[in-house]
Coordinates of N, CA, C and O and ligand atoms in Angstrom, one line a residue:
X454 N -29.9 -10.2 31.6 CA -30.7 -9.3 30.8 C -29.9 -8.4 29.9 O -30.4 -7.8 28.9
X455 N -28.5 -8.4 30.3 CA -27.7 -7.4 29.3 C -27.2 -8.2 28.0 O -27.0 -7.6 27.0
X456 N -27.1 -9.6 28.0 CA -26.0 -10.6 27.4 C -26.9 -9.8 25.7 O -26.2 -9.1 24.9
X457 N -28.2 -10.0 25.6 CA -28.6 -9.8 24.6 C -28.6 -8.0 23.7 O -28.9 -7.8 22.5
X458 N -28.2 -7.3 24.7 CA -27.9 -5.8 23.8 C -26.2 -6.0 24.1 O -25.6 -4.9 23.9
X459 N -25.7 -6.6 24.3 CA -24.4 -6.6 24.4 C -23.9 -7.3 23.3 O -23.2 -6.7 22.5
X460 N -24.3 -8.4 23.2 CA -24.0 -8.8 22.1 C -23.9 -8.3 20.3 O -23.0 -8.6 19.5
X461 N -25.0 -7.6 20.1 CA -24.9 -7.2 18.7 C -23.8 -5.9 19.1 O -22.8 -6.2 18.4
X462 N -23.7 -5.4 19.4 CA -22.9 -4.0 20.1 C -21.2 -4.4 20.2 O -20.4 -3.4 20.2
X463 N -20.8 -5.8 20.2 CA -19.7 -6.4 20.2 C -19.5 -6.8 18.3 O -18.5 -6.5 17.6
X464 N -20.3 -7.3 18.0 CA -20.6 -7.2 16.7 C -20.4 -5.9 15.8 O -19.5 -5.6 14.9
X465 N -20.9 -5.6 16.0 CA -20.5 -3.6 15.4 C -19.5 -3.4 15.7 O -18.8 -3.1 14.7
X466 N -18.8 -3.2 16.9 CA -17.8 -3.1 17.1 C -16.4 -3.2 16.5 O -15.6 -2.3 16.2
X467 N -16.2 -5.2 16.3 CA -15.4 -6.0 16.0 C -15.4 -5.2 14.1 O -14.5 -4.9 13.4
X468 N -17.2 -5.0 13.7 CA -17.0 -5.1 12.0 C -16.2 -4.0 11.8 O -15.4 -3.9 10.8
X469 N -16.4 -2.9 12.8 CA -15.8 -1.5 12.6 C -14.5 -1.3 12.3 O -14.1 -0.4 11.6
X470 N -13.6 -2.5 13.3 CA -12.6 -3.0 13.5 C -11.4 -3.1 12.2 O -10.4 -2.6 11.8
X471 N -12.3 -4.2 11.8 CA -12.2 -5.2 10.4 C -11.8 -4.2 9.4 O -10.7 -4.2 8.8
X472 N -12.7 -3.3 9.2 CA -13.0 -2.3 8.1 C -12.0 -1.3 8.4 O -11.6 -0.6 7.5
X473 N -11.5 -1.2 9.6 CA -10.2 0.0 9.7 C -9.0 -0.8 8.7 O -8.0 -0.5 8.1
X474 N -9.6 -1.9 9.0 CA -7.7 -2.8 8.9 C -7.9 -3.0 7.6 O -7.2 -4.0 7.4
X475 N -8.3 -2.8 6.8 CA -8.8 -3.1 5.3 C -7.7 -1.7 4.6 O -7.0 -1.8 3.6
X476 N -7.8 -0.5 5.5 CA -7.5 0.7 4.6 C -7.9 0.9 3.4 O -7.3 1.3 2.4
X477 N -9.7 0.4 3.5 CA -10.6 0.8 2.0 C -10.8 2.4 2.1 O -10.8 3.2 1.2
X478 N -11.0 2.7 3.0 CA -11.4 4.6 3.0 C -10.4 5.5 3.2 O -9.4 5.4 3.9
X479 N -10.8 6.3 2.6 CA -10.1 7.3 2.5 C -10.2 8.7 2.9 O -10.6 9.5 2.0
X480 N -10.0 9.2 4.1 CA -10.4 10.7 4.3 C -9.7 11.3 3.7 O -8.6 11.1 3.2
X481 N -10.6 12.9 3.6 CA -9.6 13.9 3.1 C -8.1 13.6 3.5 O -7.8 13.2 4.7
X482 N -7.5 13.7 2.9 CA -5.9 13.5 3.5 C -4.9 14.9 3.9 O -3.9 14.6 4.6
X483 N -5.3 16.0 3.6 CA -4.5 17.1 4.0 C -3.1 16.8 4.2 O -2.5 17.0 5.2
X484 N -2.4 16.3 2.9 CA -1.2 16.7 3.2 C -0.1 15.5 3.4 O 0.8 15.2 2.7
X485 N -0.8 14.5 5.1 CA -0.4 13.7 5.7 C 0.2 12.6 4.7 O 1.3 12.2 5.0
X486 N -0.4 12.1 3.7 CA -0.2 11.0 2.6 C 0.8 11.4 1.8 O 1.7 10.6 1.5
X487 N 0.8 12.6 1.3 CA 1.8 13.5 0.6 C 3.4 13.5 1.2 O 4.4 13.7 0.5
X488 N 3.4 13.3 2.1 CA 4.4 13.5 3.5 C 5.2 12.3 3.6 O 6.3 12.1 3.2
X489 N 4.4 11.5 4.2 CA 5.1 9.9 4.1 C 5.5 9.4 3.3 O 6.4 8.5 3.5
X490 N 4.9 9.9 1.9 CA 5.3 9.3 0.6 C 6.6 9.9 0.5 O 7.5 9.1 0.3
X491 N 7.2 11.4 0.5 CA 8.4 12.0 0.1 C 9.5 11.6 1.1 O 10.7 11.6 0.9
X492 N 8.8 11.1 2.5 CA 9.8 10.7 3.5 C 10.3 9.3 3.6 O 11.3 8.9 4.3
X493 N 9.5 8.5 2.7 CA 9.4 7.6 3.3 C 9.7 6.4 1.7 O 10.4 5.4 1.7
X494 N 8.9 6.8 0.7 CA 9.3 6.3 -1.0 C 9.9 7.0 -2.0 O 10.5 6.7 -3.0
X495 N 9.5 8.3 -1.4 CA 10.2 9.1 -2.8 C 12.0 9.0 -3.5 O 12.6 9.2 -4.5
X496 N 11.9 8.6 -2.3 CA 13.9 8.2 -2.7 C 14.2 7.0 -3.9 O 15.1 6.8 -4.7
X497 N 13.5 6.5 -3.7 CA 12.9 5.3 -5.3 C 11.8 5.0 -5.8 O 11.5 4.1 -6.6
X498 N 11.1 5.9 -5.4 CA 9.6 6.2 -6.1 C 9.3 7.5 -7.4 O 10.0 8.5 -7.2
X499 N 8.8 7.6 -8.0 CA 8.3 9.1 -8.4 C 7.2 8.4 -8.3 O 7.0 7.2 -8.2
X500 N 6.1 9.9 -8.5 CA 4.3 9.7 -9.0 C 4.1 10.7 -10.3 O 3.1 11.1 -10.8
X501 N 5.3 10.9 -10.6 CA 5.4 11.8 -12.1 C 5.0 11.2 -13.5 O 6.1 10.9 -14.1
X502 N 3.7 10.8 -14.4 CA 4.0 10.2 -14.9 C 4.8 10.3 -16.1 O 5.0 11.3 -16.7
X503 N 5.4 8.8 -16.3 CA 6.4 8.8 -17.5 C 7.8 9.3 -16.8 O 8.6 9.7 -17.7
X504 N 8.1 9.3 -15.6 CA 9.3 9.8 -14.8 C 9.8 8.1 -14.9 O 9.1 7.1 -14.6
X505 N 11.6 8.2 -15.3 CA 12.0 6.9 -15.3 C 13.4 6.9 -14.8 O 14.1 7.8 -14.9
X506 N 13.7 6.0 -14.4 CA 15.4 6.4 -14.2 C 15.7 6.2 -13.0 O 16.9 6.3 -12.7
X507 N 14.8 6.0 -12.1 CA 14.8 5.8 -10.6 C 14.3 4.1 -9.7 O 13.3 3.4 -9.7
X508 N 15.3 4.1 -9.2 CA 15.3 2.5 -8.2 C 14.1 1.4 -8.5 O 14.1 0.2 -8.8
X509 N 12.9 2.8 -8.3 CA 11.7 2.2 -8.1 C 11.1 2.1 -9.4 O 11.5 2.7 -10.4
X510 N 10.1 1.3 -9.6 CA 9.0 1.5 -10.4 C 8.1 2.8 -10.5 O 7.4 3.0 -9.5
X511 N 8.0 3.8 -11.8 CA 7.0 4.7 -11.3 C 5.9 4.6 -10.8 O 5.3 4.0 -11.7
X512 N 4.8 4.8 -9.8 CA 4.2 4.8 -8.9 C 2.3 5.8 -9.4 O 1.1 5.9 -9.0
X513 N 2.9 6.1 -10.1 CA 1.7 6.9 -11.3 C 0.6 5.7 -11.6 O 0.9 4.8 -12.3
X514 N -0.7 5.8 -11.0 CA -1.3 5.1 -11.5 C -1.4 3.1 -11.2 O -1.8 2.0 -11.6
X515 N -0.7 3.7 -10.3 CA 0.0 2.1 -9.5 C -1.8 1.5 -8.8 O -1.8 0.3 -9.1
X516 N -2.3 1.6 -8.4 CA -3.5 1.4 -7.6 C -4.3 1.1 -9.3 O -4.4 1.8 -10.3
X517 N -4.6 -0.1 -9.0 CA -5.3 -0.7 -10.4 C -4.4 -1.6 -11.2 O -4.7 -2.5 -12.0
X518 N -3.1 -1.2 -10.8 CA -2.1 -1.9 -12.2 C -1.5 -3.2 -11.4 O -1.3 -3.2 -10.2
X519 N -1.2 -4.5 -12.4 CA -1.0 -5.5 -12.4 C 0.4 -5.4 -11.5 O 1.3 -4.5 -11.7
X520 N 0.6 -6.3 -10.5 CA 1.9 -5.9 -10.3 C 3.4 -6.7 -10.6 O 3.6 -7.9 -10.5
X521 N 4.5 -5.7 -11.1 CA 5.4 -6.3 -11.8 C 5.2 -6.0 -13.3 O 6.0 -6.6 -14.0
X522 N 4.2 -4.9 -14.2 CA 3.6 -4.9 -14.8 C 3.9 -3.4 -15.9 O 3.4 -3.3 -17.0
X523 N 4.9 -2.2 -15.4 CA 5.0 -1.4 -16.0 C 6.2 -1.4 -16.8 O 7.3 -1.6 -16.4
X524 N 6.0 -1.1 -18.0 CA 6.6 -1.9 -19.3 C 8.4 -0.7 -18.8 O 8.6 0.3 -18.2
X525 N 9.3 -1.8 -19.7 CA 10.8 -1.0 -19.5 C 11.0 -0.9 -17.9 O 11.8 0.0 -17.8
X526 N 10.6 -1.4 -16.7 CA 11.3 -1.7 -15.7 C 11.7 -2.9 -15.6 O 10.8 -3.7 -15.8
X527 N 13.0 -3.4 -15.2 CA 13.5 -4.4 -14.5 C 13.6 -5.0 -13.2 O 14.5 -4.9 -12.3
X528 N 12.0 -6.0 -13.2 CA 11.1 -6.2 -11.8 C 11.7 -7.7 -11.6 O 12.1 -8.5 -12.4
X529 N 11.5 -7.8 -10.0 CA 12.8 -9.1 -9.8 C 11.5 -9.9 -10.3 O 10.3 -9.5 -10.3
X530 N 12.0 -11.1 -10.6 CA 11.3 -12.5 -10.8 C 10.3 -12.7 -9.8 O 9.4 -13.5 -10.1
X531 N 10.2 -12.2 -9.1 CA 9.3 -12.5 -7.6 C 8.1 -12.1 -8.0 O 7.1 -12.8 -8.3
X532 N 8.5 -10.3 -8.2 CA 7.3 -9.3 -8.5 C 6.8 -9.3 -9.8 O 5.8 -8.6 -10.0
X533 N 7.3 -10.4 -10.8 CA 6.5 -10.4 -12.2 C 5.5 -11.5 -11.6 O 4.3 -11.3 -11.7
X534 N 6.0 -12.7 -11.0 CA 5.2 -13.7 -10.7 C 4.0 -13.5 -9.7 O 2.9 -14.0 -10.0
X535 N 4.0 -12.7 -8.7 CA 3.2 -12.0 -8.0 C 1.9 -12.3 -8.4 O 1.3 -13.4 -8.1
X536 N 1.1 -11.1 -9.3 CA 0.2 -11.9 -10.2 C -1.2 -11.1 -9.4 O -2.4 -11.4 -9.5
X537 N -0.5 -10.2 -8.8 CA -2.0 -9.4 -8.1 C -2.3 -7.9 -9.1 O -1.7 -7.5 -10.1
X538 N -3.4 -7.3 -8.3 CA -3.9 -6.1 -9.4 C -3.6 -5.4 -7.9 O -4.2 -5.7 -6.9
X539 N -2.8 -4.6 -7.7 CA -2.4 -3.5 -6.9 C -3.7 -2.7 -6.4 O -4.0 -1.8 -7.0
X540 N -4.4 -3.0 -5.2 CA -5.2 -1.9 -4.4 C -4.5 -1.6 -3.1 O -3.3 -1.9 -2.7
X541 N -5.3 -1.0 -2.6 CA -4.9 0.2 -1.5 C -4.5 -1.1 -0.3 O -3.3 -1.2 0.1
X542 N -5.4 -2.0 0.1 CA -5.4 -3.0 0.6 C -3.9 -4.0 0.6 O -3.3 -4.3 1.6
X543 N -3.6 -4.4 -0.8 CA -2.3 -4.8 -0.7 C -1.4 -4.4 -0.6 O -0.5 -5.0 0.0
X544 N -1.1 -3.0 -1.4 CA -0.2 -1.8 -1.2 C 0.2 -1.9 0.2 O 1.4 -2.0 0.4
X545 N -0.6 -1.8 1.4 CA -0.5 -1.2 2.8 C 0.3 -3.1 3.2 O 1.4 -3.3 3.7
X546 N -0.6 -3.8 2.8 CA 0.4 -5.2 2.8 C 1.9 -5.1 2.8 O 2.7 -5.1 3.7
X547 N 2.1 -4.9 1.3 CA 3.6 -4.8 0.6 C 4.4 -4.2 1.6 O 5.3 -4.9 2.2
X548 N 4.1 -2.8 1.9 CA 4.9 -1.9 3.0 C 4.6 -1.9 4.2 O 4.8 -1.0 5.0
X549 N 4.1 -3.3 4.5 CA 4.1 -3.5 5.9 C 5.7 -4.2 6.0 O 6.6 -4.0 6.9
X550 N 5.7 -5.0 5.0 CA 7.4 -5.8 5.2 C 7.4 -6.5 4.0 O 7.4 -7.7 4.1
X551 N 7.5 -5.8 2.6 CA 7.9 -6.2 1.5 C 8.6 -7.5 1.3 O 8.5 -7.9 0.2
X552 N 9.4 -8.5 2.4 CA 10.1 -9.1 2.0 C 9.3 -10.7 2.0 O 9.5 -11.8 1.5
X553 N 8.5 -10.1 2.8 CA 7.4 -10.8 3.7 C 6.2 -11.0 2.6 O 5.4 -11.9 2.6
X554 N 6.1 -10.2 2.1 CA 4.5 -9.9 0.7 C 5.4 -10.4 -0.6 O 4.8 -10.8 -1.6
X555 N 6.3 -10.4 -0.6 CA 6.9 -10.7 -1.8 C 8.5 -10.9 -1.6 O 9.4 -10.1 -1.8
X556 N 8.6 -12.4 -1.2 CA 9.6 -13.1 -0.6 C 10.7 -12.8 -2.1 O 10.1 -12.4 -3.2
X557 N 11.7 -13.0 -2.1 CA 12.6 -12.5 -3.1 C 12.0 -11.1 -4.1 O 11.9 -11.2 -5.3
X558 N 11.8 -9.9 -3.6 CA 11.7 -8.8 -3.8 C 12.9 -8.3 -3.9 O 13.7 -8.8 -3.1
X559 N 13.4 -7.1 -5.0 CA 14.3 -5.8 -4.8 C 14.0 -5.2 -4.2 O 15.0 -4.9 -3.5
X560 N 12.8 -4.3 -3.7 CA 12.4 -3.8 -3.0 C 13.1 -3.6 -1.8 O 12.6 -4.2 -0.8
X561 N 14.3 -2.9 -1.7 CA 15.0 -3.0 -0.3 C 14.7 -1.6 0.9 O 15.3 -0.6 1.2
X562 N 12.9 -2.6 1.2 CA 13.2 -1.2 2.5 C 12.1 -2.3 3.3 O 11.4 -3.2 2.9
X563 N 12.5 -1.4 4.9 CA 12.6 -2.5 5.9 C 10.9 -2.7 6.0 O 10.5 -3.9 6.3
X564 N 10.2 -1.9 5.9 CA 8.7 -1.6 6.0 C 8.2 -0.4 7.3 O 9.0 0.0 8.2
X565 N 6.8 -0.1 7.3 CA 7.0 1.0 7.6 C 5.7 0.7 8.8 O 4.6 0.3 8.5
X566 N 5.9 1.0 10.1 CA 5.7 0.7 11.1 C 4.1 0.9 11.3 O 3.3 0.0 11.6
X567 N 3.9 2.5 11.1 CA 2.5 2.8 11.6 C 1.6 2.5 10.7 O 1.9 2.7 9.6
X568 N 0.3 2.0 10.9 CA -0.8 1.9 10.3 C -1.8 3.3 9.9 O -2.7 3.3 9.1
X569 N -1.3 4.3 10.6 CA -1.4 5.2 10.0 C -1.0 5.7 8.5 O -1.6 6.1 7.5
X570 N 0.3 5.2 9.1 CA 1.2 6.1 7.7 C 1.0 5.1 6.3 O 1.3 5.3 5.1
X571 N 0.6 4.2 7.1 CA 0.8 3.3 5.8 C -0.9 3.7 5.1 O -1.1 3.9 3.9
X572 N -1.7 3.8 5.8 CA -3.2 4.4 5.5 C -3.0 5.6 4.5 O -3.2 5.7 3.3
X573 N -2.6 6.3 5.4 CA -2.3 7.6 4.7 C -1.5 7.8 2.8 O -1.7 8.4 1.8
X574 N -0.6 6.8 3.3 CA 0.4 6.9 1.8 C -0.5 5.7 1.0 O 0.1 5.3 0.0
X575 N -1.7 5.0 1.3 CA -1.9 4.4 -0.4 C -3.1 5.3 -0.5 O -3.9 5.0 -1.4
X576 N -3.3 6.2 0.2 CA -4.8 7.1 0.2 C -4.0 8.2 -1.0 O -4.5 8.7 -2.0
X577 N -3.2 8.1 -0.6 CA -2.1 9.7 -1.7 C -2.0 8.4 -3.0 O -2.6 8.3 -4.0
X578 N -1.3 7.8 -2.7 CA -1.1 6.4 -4.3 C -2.6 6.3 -4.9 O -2.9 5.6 -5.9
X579 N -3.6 6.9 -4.2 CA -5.2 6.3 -5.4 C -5.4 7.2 -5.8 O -6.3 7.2 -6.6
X580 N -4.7 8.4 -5.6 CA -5.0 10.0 -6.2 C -3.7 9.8 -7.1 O -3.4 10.9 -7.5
X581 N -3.0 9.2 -7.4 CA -2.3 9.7 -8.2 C -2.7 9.0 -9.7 O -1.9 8.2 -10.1
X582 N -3.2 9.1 -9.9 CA -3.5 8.4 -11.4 C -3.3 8.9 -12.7 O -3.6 8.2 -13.7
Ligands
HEC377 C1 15.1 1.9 -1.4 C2 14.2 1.9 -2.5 C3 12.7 1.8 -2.3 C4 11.9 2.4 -1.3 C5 12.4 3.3 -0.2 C6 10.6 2.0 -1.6 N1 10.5 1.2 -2.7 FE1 8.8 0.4 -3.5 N2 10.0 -0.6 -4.9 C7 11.4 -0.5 -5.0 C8 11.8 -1.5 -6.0 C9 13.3 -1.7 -6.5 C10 10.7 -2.1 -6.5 C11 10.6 -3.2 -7.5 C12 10.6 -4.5 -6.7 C13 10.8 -5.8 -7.5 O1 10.9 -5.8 -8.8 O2 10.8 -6.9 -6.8 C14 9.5 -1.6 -5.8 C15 8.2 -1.9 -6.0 C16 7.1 -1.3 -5.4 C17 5.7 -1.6 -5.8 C18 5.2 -2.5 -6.8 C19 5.0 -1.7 -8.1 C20 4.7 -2.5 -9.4 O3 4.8 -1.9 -10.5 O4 4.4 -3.7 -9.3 C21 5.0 -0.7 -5.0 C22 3.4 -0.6 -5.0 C23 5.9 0.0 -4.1 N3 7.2 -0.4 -4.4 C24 5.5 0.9 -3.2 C25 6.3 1.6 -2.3 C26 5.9 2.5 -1.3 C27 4.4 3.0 -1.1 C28 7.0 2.9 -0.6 C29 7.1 3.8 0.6 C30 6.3 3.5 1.7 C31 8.1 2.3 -1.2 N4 7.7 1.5 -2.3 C32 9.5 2.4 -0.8 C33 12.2 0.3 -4.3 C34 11.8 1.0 -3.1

């Protein structure tokens, strides 16, 4: 007599699931996204825009843009061919293990462990526009 309220309740559950691992939402962030980013990309990142001169690609506006795609950087062959539109979703991909999302990448960092932080820092990357 339980099998049938159990069931949809496993359902909800599992979708709830799905939807964490997506990293589509975004809570207030207080800070925490701000943090990971200076600790963790800022060393070859800026979010300054028109900031150039550094390891990385500027990061301004990155959430939306093609990737491999911002004019006057030199993007390895990998990341021009790529061929995606940068959301929060693949972002959290990329820096799960860059070498791994984009096999022949420059991108030399090892990736970044927690699902938090990784939540957190493309929540700070959609505000930066
Ligand atoms: C040690 C330097 C370094 C660190 C640390 C680093 N990156 Fe990168 N990142 C790069 C380089 C270099 C590229 C260009 C890769 C290529 O051309 O293959 C890149 C590319 C990217 C791109 C693609 C941008 C585009 O225009 O297509 C994103 C997004 C990105 N990084 C996000 C991050 C985030 C978020 C972090 C921190 C969690 C991070 N990176 C940490 C060096 C770094």
């Amino acid at each position: 007599m339980f099998t049938s309220l159990r069931l949809p309740l496993i359902g909800l559950l599992s979708l709830t699931l799905a939807h964490t691992a997506l990293a589509a939402d975004c809570a207030p962030d207080q800070g925490h996204g701000a943090q990971v980013f200076a600790n963790e990309c800022a060393v070859c990142h800026s979010v300054t825009k028109g900031m150039t001169g550094m390891m990385g690609p500027n990061l301004a506006g990155v959430v939306g843009r093609k990737s491999g795609s911002l004019e006057g950087f030199n993007y390895s062959q990998a990341m021009r061919s790529k061929d995606i539109n940068w959301q929060a979703e693949n972002i959290a991909q990329l820096i799960t293990q860059p070498q791994a999302f984009v096999p022949g990448t420059y991108m030399p960092y090892m990736g970044l462990a927690s699902a938090d932080d990784r939540q957190a820092v493309v929540c700070f990357l959609k505000e930066q526009q």
